[in-house]
Amino acid sequence: MPTLQTFPFGAYVVGAAFLRGVPAFALGDGRLARVDGAAAETAIGHGGGLMAAAASLDGEQLLTSGDDGRVVAFDAAGGVVELASRPRKWIDQLATGPNGAFAFGFGREAVVHLPDGKERALTHERAVGGLAFAPKGLRLAVARYNGATLWWPATDAKPTEFEWKGSHIGVSFSPDGKFLVTSMQESALHGWRVADGGGHMRMSGYPGKVKSMSWSAKGRFLATSGAEMAVLWPFHYKDGPTGRQPLQLGTRPDSLVTFVACHPSEEVVAIGYKDGTVIAARFTDSGEAVLRKAGEGGPISTLAWDKDGVRIAFGTEEGTAGIIDLRD
C-alpha cells in the first residue's frame, strides 16, 4: 500500500517538483517549500502572489514567477536566487529549456534568457497565452490569440506562424518534436505538424477547459484534464490522433479531472480530480489504483513524479500538499 505524507501550507499549490530527490512546492502566497524528512521548511520567493512554476530540465531547480515582476530559482537546499526582474509587471507565464535557458511572459511580451546569459525580448500583437521549448534545439513556441508563434530566439530568423481561430492558452511540443499542441479557451485542443504547420488536429468534446497536459514516456499519448476521465490522444500515428478515438482512463461521473502527470518510464498516468482524489491508471488494461481518497484541500492543482517513478508530489487549490510513496 502507498504511504501518504501531507502538509497544510494554507495557500494554493501552484507547482511541485523533486529537486535532487527532495520534494519542493511553489505556493500561491509567494512562499517556496521543501520537505526534509517529516518536516517542511518554507522560504520567501516573491513579495506578492506566485503565478507560475516550472522545474529546470536537469532537476536542480524550481523556477517561479510572480506579480512582483521577478523570476527566481529555488534549489534542493532551500536557496532562492533571483534570475530576472521586470518591476511592476505580472509575470504569469514561465517555461524552462535546454542548457539552463528559460522564458517568461507578461502581457504581449515573451522574454528568453539564453544559455549564455543574454536575453531576447519577443513582442506579439496579442497577449502571450503559454510558452514551451522544443525538445531539440533552442526553439520556443508562444501560444496566442488565433494560433501559435515559433521562434529561434538565439538567431534573427523570422518566426513561423501557426494559425487557428480562437484563444490559445497553453502549448506543448511532443517529445519527438513532430507535433505542437495548444489548449484553447473553447475547451478543446488544436494540433499542428511542426514540419509544415499542417495537419490541423482538432481534439474536442471536453466539458471543461483543458488546464493540464502530459506526454507519456515515449510520446505515444498526450494525457489531458478537463473531463470526467483522463483523455489520452494517440500520437504514435503519422497524422497524430486525426480520425482516432482517445483512451479514456479513470472515469469518475461525479468529479472532473483537474491535473494529469504521466509516469517517467511506464505507460501509467497519475490523475488528480476536483474532489481531491488521486489515482494511477495503466494504459494497457485500464487498471486503476486509488492513491489518495477525496478529502480536505479541494481540487488537485499539481502532480509530479520523481525520476524513478516511485513517488508523487501533489498539491491542492486550498493549500494541502503531500507526497505519495509507492515503495511500501
JSON list of C-alpha atoms in Angstrom, two decimals, residues 17-238:
[
{"chain": "A", "resi": 17, "resn": "ALA", "atom": "CA", "xyz": [8.88, 19.03, -8.28]},
{"chain": "A", "resi": 18, "resn": "PHE", "atom": "CA", "xyz": [11.58, 16.73, -6.95]},
{"chain": "A", "resi": 19, "resn": "LEU", "atom": "CA", "xyz": [14.91, 18.60, -6.78]},
{"chain": "A", "resi": 20, "resn": "ARG", "atom": "CA", "xyz": [17.74, 16.07, -6.44]},
{"chain": "A", "resi": 21, "resn": "GLY", "atom": "CA", "xyz": [15.03, 13.83, -4.96]},
{"chain": "A", "resi": 22, "resn": "VAL", "atom": "CA", "xyz": [13.85, 16.48, -2.47]},
{"chain": "A", "resi": 23, "resn": "PRO", "atom": "CA", "xyz": [10.12, 17.32, -2.76]},
{"chain": "A", "resi": 24, "resn": "ALA", "atom": "CA", "xyz": [9.55, 21.03, -3.37]},
{"chain": "A", "resi": 25, "resn": "PHE", "atom": "CA", "xyz": [6.40, 23.10, -3.72]},
{"chain": "A", "resi": 26, "resn": "ALA", "atom": "CA", "xyz": [5.58, 26.56, -5.08]},
{"chain": "A", "resi": 27, "resn": "LEU", "atom": "CA", "xyz": [2.79, 28.29, -3.17]},
{"chain": "A", "resi": 28, "resn": "GLY", "atom": "CA", "xyz": [0.43, 30.97, -4.37]},
{"chain": "A", "resi": 29, "resn": "ASP", "atom": "CA", "xyz": [1.22, 33.33, -1.50]},
{"chain": "A", "resi": 30, "resn": "GLY", "atom": "CA", "xyz": [4.83, 33.63, -2.68]},
{"chain": "A", "resi": 31, "resn": "ARG", "atom": "CA", "xyz": [6.43, 31.02, -0.46]},
{"chain": "A", "resi": 32, "resn": "LEU", "atom": "CA", "xyz": [8.59, 28.12, -1.60]},
{"chain": "A", "resi": 33, "resn": "ALA", "atom": "CA", "xyz": [8.65, 24.90, 0.42]},
{"chain": "A", "resi": 34, "resn": "ARG", "atom": "CA", "xyz": [10.93, 21.89, 0.63]},
{"chain": "A", "resi": 35, "resn": "VAL", "atom": "CA", "xyz": [10.38, 18.68, 2.57]},
{"chain": "A", "resi": 36, "resn": "ASP", "atom": "CA", "xyz": [13.11, 17.44, 4.89]},
{"chain": "A", "resi": 37, "resn": "GLY", "atom": "CA", "xyz": [12.09, 14.11, 6.41]},
{"chain": "A", "resi": 38, "resn": "ALA", "atom": "CA", "xyz": [8.87, 14.57, 8.36]},
{"chain": "A", "resi": 39, "resn": "ALA", "atom": "CA", "xyz": [9.03, 18.36, 8.29]},
{"chain": "A", "resi": 40, "resn": "ALA", "atom": "CA", "xyz": [8.67, 21.06, 5.68]},
{"chain": "A", "resi": 41, "resn": "GLU", "atom": "CA", "xyz": [10.63, 24.30, 5.52]},
{"chain": "A", "resi": 42, "resn": "THR", "atom": "CA", "xyz": [9.49, 27.41, 3.68]},
{"chain": "A", "resi": 43, "resn": "ALA", "atom": "CA", "xyz": [11.29, 30.40, 2.22]},
{"chain": "A", "resi": 44, "resn": "ILE", "atom": "CA", "xyz": [10.02, 33.66, 0.76]},
{"chain": "A", "resi": 45, "resn": "GLY", "atom": "CA", "xyz": [10.27, 33.58, -3.01]},
{"chain": "A", "resi": 46, "resn": "HIS", "atom": "CA", "xyz": [8.08, 36.50, -4.03]},
{"chain": "A", "resi": 47, "resn": "GLY", "atom": "CA", "xyz": [6.81, 39.68, -2.44]},
{"chain": "A", "resi": 48, "resn": "GLY", "atom": "CA", "xyz": [3.32, 39.06, -3.82]},
{"chain": "A", "resi": 49, "resn": "GLY", "atom": "CA", "xyz": [1.45, 36.26, -5.48]},
{"chain": "A", "resi": 50, "resn": "LEU", "atom": "CA", "xyz": [3.32, 33.40, -7.13]},
{"chain": "A", "resi": 51, "resn": "MET", "atom": "CA", "xyz": [1.79, 32.85, -10.58]},
{"chain": "A", "resi": 52, "resn": "ALA", "atom": "CA", "xyz": [3.77, 30.16, -12.41]},
{"chain": "A", "resi": 53, "resn": "ALA", "atom": "CA", "xyz": [6.30, 27.40, -11.73]},
{"chain": "A", "resi": 54, "resn": "ALA", "atom": "CA", "xyz": [8.46, 25.10, -13.87]},
{"chain": "A", "resi": 55, "resn": "ALA", "atom": "CA", "xyz": [11.27, 22.71, -12.93]},
{"chain": "A", "resi": 56, "resn": "SER", "atom": "CA", "xyz": [14.59, 23.05, -14.73]},
{"chain": "A", "resi": 57, "resn": "LEU", "atom": "CA", "xyz": [15.30, 20.21, -17.16]},
{"chain": "A", "resi": 58, "resn": "ASP", "atom": "CA", "xyz": [18.23, 18.97, -15.05]},
{"chain": "A", "resi": 59, "resn": "GLY", "atom": "CA", "xyz": [16.02, 18.67, -11.96]},
{"chain": "A", "resi": 60, "resn": "GLU", "atom": "CA", "xyz": [18.24, 21.00, -9.95]},
{"chain": "A", "resi": 61, "resn": "GLN", "atom": "CA", "xyz": [15.90, 23.99, -9.54]},
{"chain": "A", "resi": 62, "resn": "LEU", "atom": "CA", "xyz": [12.26, 25.01, -9.41]},
{"chain": "A", "resi": 63, "resn": "LEU", "atom": "CA", "xyz": [11.79, 28.30, -11.25]},
{"chain": "A", "resi": 64, "resn": "THR", "atom": "CA", "xyz": [8.87, 30.52, -10.28]},
{"chain": "A", "resi": 65, "resn": "SER", "atom": "CA", "xyz": [7.44, 33.88, -11.34]},
{"chain": "A", "resi": 66, "resn": "GLY", "atom": "CA", "xyz": [5.05, 36.27, -9.68]},
{"chain": "A", "resi": 67, "resn": "ASP", "atom": "CA", "xyz": [3.17, 39.54, -9.63]},
{"chain": "A", "resi": 68, "resn": "ASP", "atom": "CA", "xyz": [6.22, 41.20, -8.06]},
{"chain": "A", "resi": 69, "resn": "GLY", "atom": "CA", "xyz": [7.83, 41.08, -11.52]},
{"chain": "A", "resi": 70, "resn": "ARG", "atom": "CA", "xyz": [10.51, 38.58, -10.55]},
{"chain": "A", "resi": 71, "resn": "VAL", "atom": "CA", "xyz": [11.68, 35.17, -11.74]},
{"chain": "A", "resi": 72, "resn": "VAL", "atom": "CA", "xyz": [13.51, 33.21, -9.04]},
{"chain": "A", "resi": 73, "resn": "ALA", "atom": "CA", "xyz": [15.11, 29.77, -8.72]},
{"chain": "A", "resi": 74, "resn": "PHE", "atom": "CA", "xyz": [14.63, 27.54, -5.67]},
{"chain": "A", "resi": 75, "resn": "ASP", "atom": "CA", "xyz": [17.06, 24.66, -5.04]},
{"chain": "A", "resi": 76, "resn": "ALA", "atom": "CA", "xyz": [17.10, 21.45, -3.01]},
{"chain": "A", "resi": 77, "resn": "ALA", "atom": "CA", "xyz": [18.99, 23.11, -0.15]},
{"chain": "A", "resi": 78, "resn": "GLY", "atom": "CA", "xyz": [16.36, 25.83, 0.19]},
{"chain": "A", "resi": 79, "resn": "GLY", "atom": "CA", "xyz": [18.31, 28.58, -1.56]},
{"chain": "A", "resi": 80, "resn": "VAL", "atom": "CA", "xyz": [16.47, 31.29, -3.51]},
{"chain": "A", "resi": 81, "resn": "VAL", "atom": "CA", "xyz": [18.19, 33.25, -6.29]},
{"chain": "A", "resi": 82, "resn": "GLU", "atom": "CA", "xyz": [16.68, 35.98, -8.47]},
{"chain": "A", "resi": 83, "resn": "LEU", "atom": "CA", "xyz": [17.14, 35.23, -12.18]},
{"chain": "A", "resi": 84, "resn": "ALA", "atom": "CA", "xyz": [15.25, 38.11, -13.80]},
{"chain": "A", "resi": 85, "resn": "SER", "atom": "CA", "xyz": [13.23, 41.16, -12.90]},
{"chain": "A", "resi": 86, "resn": "ARG", "atom": "CA", "xyz": [10.62, 43.31, -14.62]},
{"chain": "A", "resi": 87, "resn": "PRO", "atom": "CA", "xyz": [9.35, 45.74, -11.96]},
{"chain": "A", "resi": 88, "resn": "ARG", "atom": "CA", "xyz": [5.58, 46.38, -11.96]},
{"chain": "A", "resi": 89, "resn": "LYS", "atom": "CA", "xyz": [4.93, 43.51, -14.38]},
{"chain": "A", "resi": 90, "resn": "TRP", "atom": "CA", "xyz": [2.84, 40.44, -13.59]},
{"chain": "A", "resi": 91, "resn": "ILE", "atom": "CA", "xyz": [4.85, 37.53, -14.91]},
{"chain": "A", "resi": 92, "resn": "ASP", "atom": "CA", "xyz": [2.28, 34.78, -15.37]},
{"chain": "A", "resi": 93, "resn": "GLN", "atom": "CA", "xyz": [3.97, 32.58, -17.99]},
{"chain": "A", "resi": 94, "resn": "LEU", "atom": "CA", "xyz": [7.13, 30.54, -17.48]},
{"chain": "A", "resi": 95, "resn": "ALA", "atom": "CA", "xyz": [8.94, 27.70, -19.26]},
{"chain": "A", "resi": 96, "resn": "THR", "atom": "CA", "xyz": [12.32, 26.00, -18.90]},
{"chain": "A", "resi": 97, "resn": "GLY", "atom": "CA", "xyz": [14.54, 24.87, -21.76]},
{"chain": "A", "resi": 98, "resn": "PRO", "atom": "CA", "xyz": [17.85, 23.19, -22.57]},
{"chain": "A", "resi": 99, "resn": "ASN", "atom": "CA", "xyz": [21.20, 24.19, -21.05]},
{"chain": "A", "resi": 100, "resn": "GLY", "atom": "CA", "xyz": [19.65, 26.46, -18.43]},
{"chain": "A", "resi": 101, "resn": "ALA", "atom": "CA", "xyz": [17.55, 28.52, -20.84]},
{"chain": "A", "resi": 102, "resn": "PHE", "atom": "CA", "xyz": [14.21, 29.78, -19.62]},
{"chain": "A", "resi": 103, "resn": "ALA", "atom": "CA", "xyz": [11.44, 32.02, -20.90]},
{"chain": "A", "resi": 104, "resn": "PHE", "atom": "CA", "xyz": [8.87, 34.16, -19.17]},
{"chain": "A", "resi": 105, "resn": "GLY", "atom": "CA", "xyz": [5.92, 36.17, -20.36]},
{"chain": "A", "resi": 106, "resn": "PHE", "atom": "CA", "xyz": [3.82, 39.17, -19.33]},
{"chain": "A", "resi": 107, "resn": "GLY", "atom": "CA", "xyz": [1.25, 40.98, -21.41]},
{"chain": "A", "resi": 108, "resn": "ARG", "atom": "CA", "xyz": [2.24, 40.82, -25.09]},
{"chain": "A", "resi": 109, "resn": "GLU", "atom": "CA", "xyz": [5.93, 40.16, -24.43]},
{"chain": "A", "resi": 110, "resn": "ALA", "atom": "CA", "xyz": [7.88, 36.95, -24.05]},
{"chain": "A", "resi": 111, "resn": "VAL", "atom": "CA", "xyz": [11.50, 37.12, -22.87]},
{"chain": "A", "resi": 112, "resn": "VAL", "atom": "CA", "xyz": [14.01, 34.34, -23.45]},
{"chain": "A", "resi": 113, "resn": "HIS", "atom": "CA", "xyz": [17.01, 34.06, -21.17]},
{"chain": "A", "resi": 114, "resn": "LEU", "atom": "CA", "xyz": [19.61, 32.29, -23.32]},
{"chain": "A", "resi": 115, "resn": "PRO", "atom": "CA", "xyz": [22.25, 29.84, -22.02]},
{"chain": "A", "resi": 116, "resn": "ASP", "atom": "CA", "xyz": [24.99, 32.49, -22.48]},
{"chain": "A", "resi": 117, "resn": "GLY", "atom": "CA", "xyz": [23.15, 34.86, -20.14]},
{"chain": "A", "resi": 118, "resn": "LYS", "atom": "CA", "xyz": [21.82, 37.17, -22.83]},
{"chain": "A", "resi": 119, "resn": "GLU", "atom": "CA", "xyz": [18.13, 37.99, -23.11]},
{"chain": "A", "resi": 120, "resn": "ARG", "atom": "CA", "xyz": [15.88, 38.24, -26.18]},
{"chain": "A", "resi": 121, "resn": "ALA", "atom": "CA", "xyz": [12.53, 40.06, -25.99]},
{"chain": "A", "resi": 122, "resn": "LEU", "atom": "CA", "xyz": [9.80, 38.82, -28.37]},
{"chain": "A", "resi": 123, "resn": "THR", "atom": "CA", "xyz": [6.79, 41.10, -28.80]},
{"chain": "A", "resi": 124, "resn": "HIS", "atom": "CA", "xyz": [3.42, 39.87, -30.07]},
{"chain": "A", "resi": 125, "resn": "GLU", "atom": "CA", "xyz": [0.24, 41.61, -31.22]},
{"chain": "A", "resi": 126, "resn": "ARG", "atom": "CA", "xyz": [-1.84, 39.92, -28.53]},
{"chain": "A", "resi": 127, "resn": "ALA", "atom": "CA", "xyz": [-1.23, 38.61, -25.01]},
{"chain": "A", "resi": 128, "resn": "VAL", "atom": "CA", "xyz": [1.07, 35.63, -24.52]},
{"chain": "A", "resi": 129, "resn": "GLY", "atom": "CA", "xyz": [-1.09, 32.63, -23.59]},
{"chain": "A", "resi": 130, "resn": "GLY", "atom": "CA", "xyz": [1.55, 29.97, -22.99]},
{"chain": "A", "resi": 131, "resn": "LEU", "atom": "CA", "xyz": [5.21, 29.09, -23.54]},
{"chain": "A", "resi": 132, "resn": "ALA", "atom": "CA", "xyz": [7.04, 25.86, -24.37]},
{"chain": "A", "resi": 133, "resn": "PHE", "atom": "CA", "xyz": [10.54, 24.93, -25.55]},
{"chain": "A", "resi": 134, "resn": "ALA", "atom": "CA", "xyz": [11.03, 22.33, -28.27]},
{"chain": "A", "resi": 135, "resn": "PRO", "atom": "CA", "xyz": [12.75, 19.09, -27.16]},
{"chain": "A", "resi": 136, "resn": "LYS", "atom": "CA", "xyz": [15.60, 19.64, -29.65]},
{"chain": "A", "resi": 137, "resn": "GLY", "atom": "CA", "xyz": [17.36, 22.92, -30.40]},
{"chain": "A", "resi": 138, "resn": "LEU", "atom": "CA", "xyz": [16.64, 26.25, -28.79]},
{"chain": "A", "resi": 139, "resn": "ARG", "atom": "CA", "xyz": [13.17, 26.85, -30.22]},
{"chain": "A", "resi": 140, "resn": "LEU", "atom": "CA", "xyz": [10.30, 28.48, -28.34]},
{"chain": "A", "resi": 141, "resn": "ALA", "atom": "CA", "xyz": [6.57, 28.22, -29.04]},
{"chain": "A", "resi": 142, "resn": "VAL", "atom": "CA", "xyz": [4.28, 31.02, -27.86]},
{"chain": "A", "resi": 143, "resn": "ALA", "atom": "CA", "xyz": [0.52, 30.39, -27.66]},
{"chain": "A", "resi": 144, "resn": "ARG", "atom": "CA", "xyz": [-1.50, 33.45, -28.59]},
{"chain": "A", "resi": 145, "resn": "TYR", "atom": "CA", "xyz": [-4.86, 34.54, -29.94]},
{"chain": "A", "resi": 146, "resn": "ASN", "atom": "CA", "xyz": [-5.56, 32.78, -33.27]},
{"chain": "A", "resi": 147, "resn": "GLY", "atom": "CA", "xyz": [-2.66, 30.32, -33.06]},
{"chain": "A", "resi": 148, "resn": "ALA", "atom": "CA", "xyz": [0.95, 29.97, -32.03]},
{"chain": "A", "resi": 149, "resn": "THR", "atom": "CA", "xyz": [4.28, 31.57, -32.98]},
{"chain": "A", "resi": 150, "resn": "LEU", "atom": "CA", "xyz": [7.53, 29.57, -33.16]},
{"chain": "A", "resi": 151, "resn": "TRP", "atom": "CA", "xyz": [10.81, 31.42, -32.61]},
{"chain": "A", "resi": 152, "resn": "TRP", "atom": "CA", "xyz": [14.52, 30.59, -32.87]},
{"chain": "A", "resi": 153, "resn": "PRO", "atom": "CA", "xyz": [15.41, 33.13, -30.14]},
{"chain": "A", "resi": 154, "resn": "ALA", "atom": "CA", "xyz": [19.18, 32.78, -30.47]},
{"chain": "A", "resi": 155, "resn": "THR", "atom": "CA", "xyz": [19.01, 33.92, -34.10]},
{"chain": "A", "resi": 156, "resn": "ASP", "atom": "CA", "xyz": [17.46, 36.74, -36.13]},
{"chain": "A", "resi": 157, "resn": "ALA", "atom": "CA", "xyz": [15.36, 34.30, -38.15]},
{"chain": "A", "resi": 158, "resn": "LYS", "atom": "CA", "xyz": [11.76, 35.32, -38.74]},
{"chain": "A", "resi": 159, "resn": "PRO", "atom": "CA", "xyz": [9.23, 33.43, -36.62]},
{"chain": "A", "resi": 160, "resn": "THR", "atom": "CA", "xyz": [6.93, 30.77, -38.01]},
{"chain": "A", "resi": 161, "resn": "GLU", "atom": "CA", "xyz": [3.22, 31.40, -37.55]},
{"chain": "A", "resi": 162, "resn": "PHE", "atom": "CA", "xyz": [0.71, 28.58, -37.00]},
{"chain": "A", "resi": 163, "resn": "GLU", "atom": "CA", "xyz": [-2.84, 29.85, -37.38]},
{"chain": "A", "resi": 164, "resn": "TRP", "atom": "CA", "xyz": [-6.15, 28.64, -35.99]},
{"chain": "A", "resi": 165, "resn": "LYS", "atom": "CA", "xyz": [-9.00, 30.88, -34.87]},
{"chain": "A", "resi": 166, "resn": "GLY", "atom": "CA", "xyz": [-9.64, 31.21, -31.16]},
{"chain": "A", "resi": 167, "resn": "SER", "atom": "CA", "xyz": [-7.83, 31.94, -27.92]},
{"chain": "A", "resi": 168, "resn": "HIS", "atom": "CA", "xyz": [-4.91, 29.57, -27.29]},
{"chain": "A", "resi": 169, "resn": "ILE", "atom": "CA", "xyz": [-3.96, 29.46, -23.60]},
{"chain": "A", "resi": 170, "resn": "GLY", "atom": "CA", "xyz": [-1.37, 26.67, -23.34]},
{"chain": "A", "resi": 171, "resn": "VAL", "atom": "CA", "xyz": [1.17, 24.97, -25.59]},
{"chain": "A", "resi": 172, "resn": "SER", "atom": "CA", "xyz": [3.29, 21.81, -25.67]},
{"chain": "A", "resi": 173, "resn": "PHE", "atom": "CA", "xyz": [5.66, 20.04, -28.09]},
{"chain": "A", "resi": 174, "resn": "SER", "atom": "CA", "xyz": [5.53, 16.27, -28.45]},
{"chain": "A", "resi": 175, "resn": "PRO", "atom": "CA", "xyz": [8.73, 14.63, -27.10]},
{"chain": "A", "resi": 176, "resn": "ASP", "atom": "CA", "xyz": [9.91, 13.81, -30.64]},
{"chain": "A", "resi": 177, "resn": "GLY", "atom": "CA", "xyz": [9.31, 17.42, -31.73]},
{"chain": "A", "resi": 178, "resn": "LYS", "atom": "CA", "xyz": [6.99, 16.40, -34.59]},
{"chain": "A", "resi": 179, "resn": "PHE", "atom": "CA", "xyz": [3.76, 17.88, -33.20]},
{"chain": "A", "resi": 180, "resn": "LEU", "atom": "CA", "xyz": [2.72, 21.10, -31.48]},
{"chain": "A", "resi": 181, "resn": "VAL", "atom": "CA", "xyz": [-0.48, 21.11, -29.42]},
{"chain": "A", "resi": 182, "resn": "THR", "atom": "CA", "xyz": [-2.28, 24.07, -27.87]},
{"chain": "A", "resi": 183, "resn": "SER", "atom": "CA", "xyz": [-5.10, 24.14, -25.33]},
{"chain": "A", "resi": 184, "resn": "MET", "atom": "CA", "xyz": [-7.86, 26.60, -26.05]},
{"chain": "A", "resi": 185, "resn": "GLN", "atom": "CA", "xyz": [-10.30, 28.81, -24.18]},
{"chain": "A", "resi": 186, "resn": "GLU", "atom": "CA", "xyz": [-13.06, 26.94, -26.05]},
{"chain": "A", "resi": 187, "resn": "SER", "atom": "CA", "xyz": [-12.42, 23.68, -24.08]},
{"chain": "A", "resi": 188, "resn": "ALA", "atom": "CA", "xyz": [-10.58, 21.98, -26.92]},
{"chain": "A", "resi": 189, "resn": "LEU", "atom": "CA", "xyz": [-7.08, 21.22, -28.19]},
{"chain": "A", "resi": 190, "resn": "HIS", "atom": "CA", "xyz": [-5.56, 22.01, -31.55]},
{"chain": "A", "resi": 191, "resn": "GLY", "atom": "CA", "xyz": [-2.52, 20.35, -33.09]},
{"chain": "A", "resi": 192, "resn": "TRP", "atom": "CA", "xyz": [-0.17, 21.04, -35.99]},
{"chain": "A", "resi": 193, "resn": "ARG", "atom": "CA", "xyz": [2.69, 19.19, -37.67]},
{"chain": "A", "resi": 194, "resn": "VAL", "atom": "CA", "xyz": [5.80, 21.19, -36.72]},
{"chain": "A", "resi": 195, "resn": "ALA", "atom": "CA", "xyz": [7.47, 20.47, -40.07]},
{"chain": "A", "resi": 196, "resn": "ASP", "atom": "CA", "xyz": [4.95, 22.42, -42.14]},
{"chain": "A", "resi": 197, "resn": "GLY", "atom": "CA", "xyz": [2.26, 23.81, -39.83]},
{"chain": "A", "resi": 198, "resn": "GLY", "atom": "CA", "xyz": [-0.30, 21.49, -41.41]},
{"chain": "A", "resi": 199, "resn": "GLY", "atom": "CA", "xyz": [-2.33, 18.59, -40.13]},
{"chain": "A", "resi": 200, "resn": "HIS", "atom": "CA", "xyz": [-4.79, 20.65, -38.10]},
{"chain": "A", "resi": 201, "resn": "MET", "atom": "CA", "xyz": [-5.66, 18.09, -35.47]},
{"chain": "A", "resi": 202, "resn": "ARG", "atom": "CA", "xyz": [-8.88, 19.05, -33.67]},
{"chain": "A", "resi": 203, "resn": "MET", "atom": "CA", "xyz": [-9.43, 17.45, -30.28]},
{"chain": "A", "resi": 204, "resn": "SER", "atom": "CA", "xyz": [-12.70, 18.46, -28.65]},
{"chain": "A", "resi": 205, "resn": "GLY", "atom": "CA", "xyz": [-15.62, 17.17, -26.56]},
{"chain": "A", "resi": 206, "resn": "TYR", "atom": "CA", "xyz": [-14.36, 18.39, -23.18]},
{"chain": "A", "resi": 207, "resn": "PRO", "atom": "CA", "xyz": [-16.96, 19.66, -20.66]},
{"chain": "A", "resi": 208, "resn": "GLY", "atom": "CA", "xyz": [-14.32, 21.91, -19.08]},
{"chain": "A", "resi": 209, "resn": "LYS", "atom": "CA", "xyz": [-11.12, 23.74, -20.04]},
{"chain": "A", "resi": 210, "resn": "VAL", "atom": "CA", "xyz": [-8.00, 21.66, -20.53]},
{"chain": "A", "resi": 211, "resn": "LYS", "atom": "CA", "xyz": [-5.60, 23.09, -17.95]},
{"chain": "A", "resi": 212, "resn": "SER", "atom": "CA", "xyz": [-3.18, 20.17, -17.77]},
{"chain": "A", "resi": 213, "resn": "MET", "atom": "CA", "xyz": [-1.38, 18.21, -20.50]},
{"chain": "A", "resi": 214, "resn": "SER", "atom": "CA", "xyz": [1.27, 15.50, -20.05]},
{"chain": "A", "resi": 215, "resn": "TRP", "atom": "CA", "xyz": [3.06, 13.36, -22.66]},
{"chain": "A", "resi": 216, "resn": "SER", "atom": "CA", "xyz": [3.61, 9.66, -21.98]},
{"chain": "A", "resi": 217, "resn": "ALA", "atom": "CA", "xyz": [7.19, 8.44, -21.57]},
{"chain": "A", "resi": 218, "resn": "LYS", "atom": "CA", "xyz": [7.76, 7.60, -25.26]},
{"chain": "A", "resi": 219, "resn": "GLY", "atom": "CA", "xyz": [5.39, 10.28, -26.56]},
{"chain": "A", "resi": 220, "resn": "ARG", "atom": "CA", "xyz": [2.80, 7.77, -27.76]},
{"chain": "A", "resi": 221, "resn": "PHE", "atom": "CA", "xyz": [-0.05, 9.53, -25.96]},
{"chain": "A", "resi": 222, "resn": "LEU", "atom": "CA", "xyz": [-0.94, 13.03, -24.73]},
{"chain": "A", "resi": 223, "resn": "ALA", "atom": "CA", "xyz": [-2.89, 12.84, -21.46]},
{"chain": "A", "resi": 224, "resn": "THR", "atom": "CA", "xyz": [-5.24, 15.72, -20.69]},
{"chain": "A", "resi": 225, "resn": "SER", "atom": "CA", "xyz": [-7.57, 17.03, -17.98]},
{"chain": "A", "resi": 226, "resn": "GLY", "atom": "CA", "xyz": [-10.93, 18.75, -18.43]},
{"chain": "A", "resi": 227, "resn": "ALA", "atom": "CA", "xyz": [-13.31, 15.77, -18.50]},
{"chain": "A", "resi": 228, "resn": "GLU", "atom": "CA", "xyz": [-14.74, 13.15, -16.12]},
{"chain": "A", "resi": 229, "resn": "MET", "atom": "CA", "xyz": [-11.78, 10.98, -17.07]},
{"chain": "A", "resi": 230, "resn": "ALA", "atom": "CA", "xyz": [-8.22, 11.41, -18.27]},
{"chain": "A", "resi": 231, "resn": "VAL", "atom": "CA", "xyz": [-8.39, 11.71, -22.07]},
{"chain": "A", "resi": 232, "resn": "LEU", "atom": "CA", "xyz": [-5.28, 10.35, -23.84]},
{"chain": "A", "resi": 233, "resn": "TRP", "atom": "CA", "xyz": [-4.88, 11.22, -27.52]},
{"chain": "A", "resi": 234, "resn": "PRO", "atom": "CA", "xyz": [-2.78, 8.81, -29.64]},
{"chain": "A", "resi": 235, "resn": "PHE", "atom": "CA", "xyz": [0.21, 10.47, -31.33]},
{"chain": "A", "resi": 236, "resn": "HIS", "atom": "CA", "xyz": [2.03, 7.33, -32.49]},
{"chain": "A", "resi": 237, "resn": "TYR", "atom": "CA", "xyz": [0.46, 7.57, -35.94]},
{"chain": "A", "resi": 238, "resn": "LYS", "atom": "CA", "xyz": [1.85, 9.59, -38.83]}
]
